[in-house]
Each structure stands twice: as C-alpha cells, then as structure tokens.
Amino acid sequence: MDRIRIIGGTPLKGTITIGGAKNAALALMPACLLTDETLSLANLPHLVDITTMANLLAQHGVGMILNGDAANGGHTGRVLELTAAEITNTTAPYDLVRKMRASVLVLGPLLARCGQARVSLPGGCAIGTRPVDLHLKALEQMGAVIELEEGYIVAHVRGRLKGAHIIFPQVTVGGTENILMAASLAEGETVIANAAREPEVADLAHCLVAMGAKIEGIGSGTLHIQGVDRLHGAHYSVVPDRIETGSYAVAAAITRGDIELVGARFDLMESVNTILTECGVLVEETPRGMRVCAEGRDIAGVDIMTEPYPGFPTDMQAQLMALMSTSSGASMITETIFENRFMHVPEMTRMGARINVHGASAIVRGSAKLSGAQVMATDLRASVSLILAGLAAEGETIVNRVYHLDRGYERVEEKLAACGARIERLKATAAE
Ligand SMILES: CC(=O)N[C@H]1[C@@H](OP(=O)(O)OP(=O)(O)OC[C@H]2O[C@@H](n3ccc(=O)[nH]c3=O)[C@H](O)[C@@H]2O)O[C@H](CO)[C@@H](O)[C@@H]1O
Ligand SMILES: C=C(OP(=O)(O)O)C(=O)O
C-alpha cells in the first residue's frame, strides 16, 4: 500500500485549485438512472470513489464517455457523459457496495425507473454503524415492498412509486438524496420534512430540476417534489468541494502559511470559516475563491460541535482537531453525527498531540510542537488530518494506508507541494 512521507515545518504559500465535490458527484452520477437520455456532468473530480460509482453504474448498463480536460492535464474539470438508455441489471453487488457506502444511492433511482432493485446492504464502516433504515422506511411509505435477503435489500413496487409525506426523524444526507431521486419519478407529490440542507443535496436537486423534475424548497429543510412521468437529459456542473476547501484552509492555518483556494465557494464555508476566524486565522473572499492566512498569527483554542449543515461538518472534524493540537489554548471537540469518528486521536497522540476522549467529546490541550512519527490512516478524513499534522510537525511523518485518501482527495501531494510542502508518495512495492 502507498504511504505518504512528509517533512514538516514549512509555512505553505501559493494557490490550490479546488475540484468538484466528491459527495455531490456521488449523488449526481446515479441520477442518470432516472432517464434514458444523456446526463453530462462537468467538473467531475478524479477520485477512486468516482471510479467505483462508474463501475457500479456500468454494470447496471450505463454507457459512459469521459472527456478529459487537456488544458488541465486531464485531471480537473473532467466531463462525464452517462447514458442509461436501457437498464440491463438491477442488482448492486456486495463487491462494489462494500467499497463505498454511497452505492446505496442507486436504490431510489432503480426502484423509480424499473420498479425493482436488489442492492447489497452497505454494512458498517470505520466511523460508525451507519444503517440505511431511514432510506428504506421512506421508500416503503412510497409504496415499495422491501425485504432483507442474504445481505441484500430486495425492493419492488407494483406500478409507480407514490408520493408520500416523509418526516425524517434524523437528518440524513443519503436518505434525502435517495428519496429526492425516487420522488422525482413518483406519482403525485412527496414532501420531505427535516430534509438534509447540505449543499450537495441542493446540487442534486438543481440537477434534477435541469432534468425536468419539479422540486420546491431547495436548500431548505422541507422539500416538495411533484412527480413527473419522465425526466430528460441535462448538462450539469458539480459544485466545488467544501470539504477539500476546508482541508486546505487548515493546511494554511496549521503551517501558519497563506494560501488562496481558487474555485472555492466562500458562501458554503460559513461554519468552517467562523471557527477559523475565532482561532485567529484571516479568511477572506477573493475574486477567484478565498484566501486563508495565518502567517505570524497565534492560533487560539476554540470549541467545536459537529452538526448537520449549516452547522460545522463532521467531515472537517479531524482536520480541525489537528489544528487545535497546535493551538495555544484548550478546545473541546464534540462529534454528534457518527459514534466512532475519533480514530485519528491515538495517531495524533503519537505525534505529540495532547488529546483525551470522553464519550462524544475530545478535549484537546494545545501544544507548541508536534513531532513527526509513523501513523496509520483509518478513514478518509482521518488520513488528511494526519497529513495536516505532519505538515506542522517537526521532522518526518509517514502516513501509512493512504488508500483511504485517494477516495476523496485528488493529487493531494501535488497540490500541497506546489505551495512549498515537502511531501511525497512512497509507492507500494510489488512485495507489499
Ligand atoms: C457520500 C456522502 O455524501 N457522504 C456524506 C453523507 O453520508 P451519509 O449520507 O451516509 O450520512 P447521513 O447523513 O445519512 O448520516 C447521518 C447520521 O444518520 C444516521 N442514519 C442515516 C441514515 C439512516 O437510514 N439511518 C441512520 O441512522 C447515520 O448512521 C449517521 O449517524 O453525510 C455525512 C454527514 O454529513 C457525511 O459525513 C458523509 O461524508
Ligand atoms: C464519510 C465520508 O464519506 P462516505 O460517506 O462516502 O463514507 C466523507 O466524505 O468524509
């Protein structure tokens, strides 16, 4: 397995281009199953998760054409044309679903278009148990008959799905996305109350509208969807990745550097920027995106609690913990979304961070210096948080098991190195 080697201590300066959002793209791609016409997605990030979703869609019968953007070396701004002229297979197999939980997002579209679907249960993952019971209950309310057989969700509906009044007892991003897609082709009106307001959900809703769906309340906690008989093709550009933006904002802050994040959507960064500003970091909007500067600044400890959007994102919790480890005060970080999302703590502790976990809260006592160490990445955001800690640490840090990182960060070493970071990927040898 590849490893990342970092020699820390250099304040990062320069520009980093932000790509399309992984979590938006993973919801937009399965939307192609709702129509026999072509859905063309621009600004698609180049990530392992996107390839996994493409492989899953291909085995459902989706034809795909990828147009690389030569001007950017074929890396960023890719355009993917997806055509589900005919759905040849309604099973999402375990081998693909287990690689990526977002695979469950084919369930709603398959059921709406084909009246049946057989999707492997995603199972738990490193950060929590992550059941999909709320997706299933909502689809049942829409008339689907669902059974669990041999680890698979086996669903069918007689005729079309029917509009329903769905009240999610807990905010669920994937649940809202699955129901949005299913409801777009259902008979009658669906109301989703306590819907997720994440920008990636809004991105999906805007794309569905471009495909002919009738959705009101986009971006709010109540969505009204008037089902239509058919959807058509569309061309849609994926929203910039706010978690990638936030991760590189922390890279600037933790190294006391100065980075412009080109293409970032400042308006989607409010909760993260509020915390960074409270810490003492300068964050400002620029004509091209946003600038984050911590040069010569003292970072203060602040308390953070993860919440659904517009609250502070759980996907930024580990990165902020790395920053808080280098602050001059104490902070309390409370994780309210996932029950097991502190796996970066023992690894950061190996680098000299002073962190104690009590239930859902971690007390971070800032320390002046982190020191390089061998650490193990356990999940996507934990991986990037260890890289961030390594950038600030004295000496050499080796982050092992970085395959998680490639799920969600495109060319991370290249982007950081362009700002002066001493970072390289150590490729796995054939014997490993
Ligand atoms: C691909 C993608 O977009 N992933 C994001 C998405 O994950 P994902 O869509 O899986 O997260 P959810 O918003 O659904 O999960 C939120 C909480 O609700 C619980 N829950 C969810 C569904 C359900 O049927 N039953 C249930 O109990 C989950 O276990 C979790 O504790 O939103 C999370 C919360 O912002 C982010 O961290 C992930 O990066
Ligand atoms: C938890 C994440 O992704 P996923 O939902 O795909 O596991 C993430 O992006 O941080």
XYZ file of C-alpha atoms and ligand atoms in Angstrom, residues 22-23 26 101-102 130-135 170-175 177 198 314-315 337-339 341, ligand 1:
64
model
C -16.966 14.077 -4.181
C -20.172 13.884 -2.164
C -21.628 10.548 -5.911
C -21.455 3.285 1.058
C -22.748 5.885 -1.421
C -24.402 3.834 9.520
C -27.681 1.983 8.955
C -29.929 2.787 5.959
C -33.201 2.119 7.801
C -34.471 5.653 7.165
C -33.970 5.282 3.381
C -32.905 12.445 11.964
C -31.215 14.481 9.241
C -29.836 12.092 6.642
C -27.917 13.277 3.589
C -28.044 9.986 1.674
C -31.648 9.340 2.735
C -30.900 12.148 -1.819
C -26.219 20.114 2.728
C -18.360 16.137 10.694
C -16.182 15.704 7.589
C -23.129 12.701 13.785
C -21.075 9.488 13.918
C -20.424 7.383 17.018
C -15.154 9.241 14.460
C -21.253 10.216 0.184
C -21.695 11.218 1.173
O -22.375 12.178 0.842
N -21.284 11.038 2.437
C -21.622 12.022 3.454
C -23.010 11.725 3.978
O -23.017 10.388 4.453
P -24.408 9.665 4.751
O -25.419 10.084 3.748
O -24.113 8.216 4.893
O -24.769 10.266 6.166
P -26.199 10.518 6.818
O -26.471 11.991 6.797
O -27.196 9.624 6.200
O -25.949 10.051 8.316
C -26.152 10.895 9.436
C -26.444 10.053 10.650
O -27.711 9.418 10.472
C -27.614 8.026 10.683
N -28.555 7.340 9.774
C -28.564 7.656 8.449
C -29.402 7.022 7.574
C -30.266 6.046 8.065
O -31.051 5.417 7.340
N -30.238 5.755 9.399
C -29.402 6.369 10.271
O -29.413 6.097 11.465
C -26.147 7.700 10.364
O -25.719 6.496 10.955
C -25.444 8.922 10.905
O -25.240 8.778 12.278
O -23.329 12.645 5.016
C -22.450 12.558 6.160
C -22.962 13.542 7.198
O -22.834 14.842 6.753
C -21.015 12.850 5.724
O -20.159 12.640 6.809
C -20.600 11.944 4.569
O -19.357 12.365 4.050
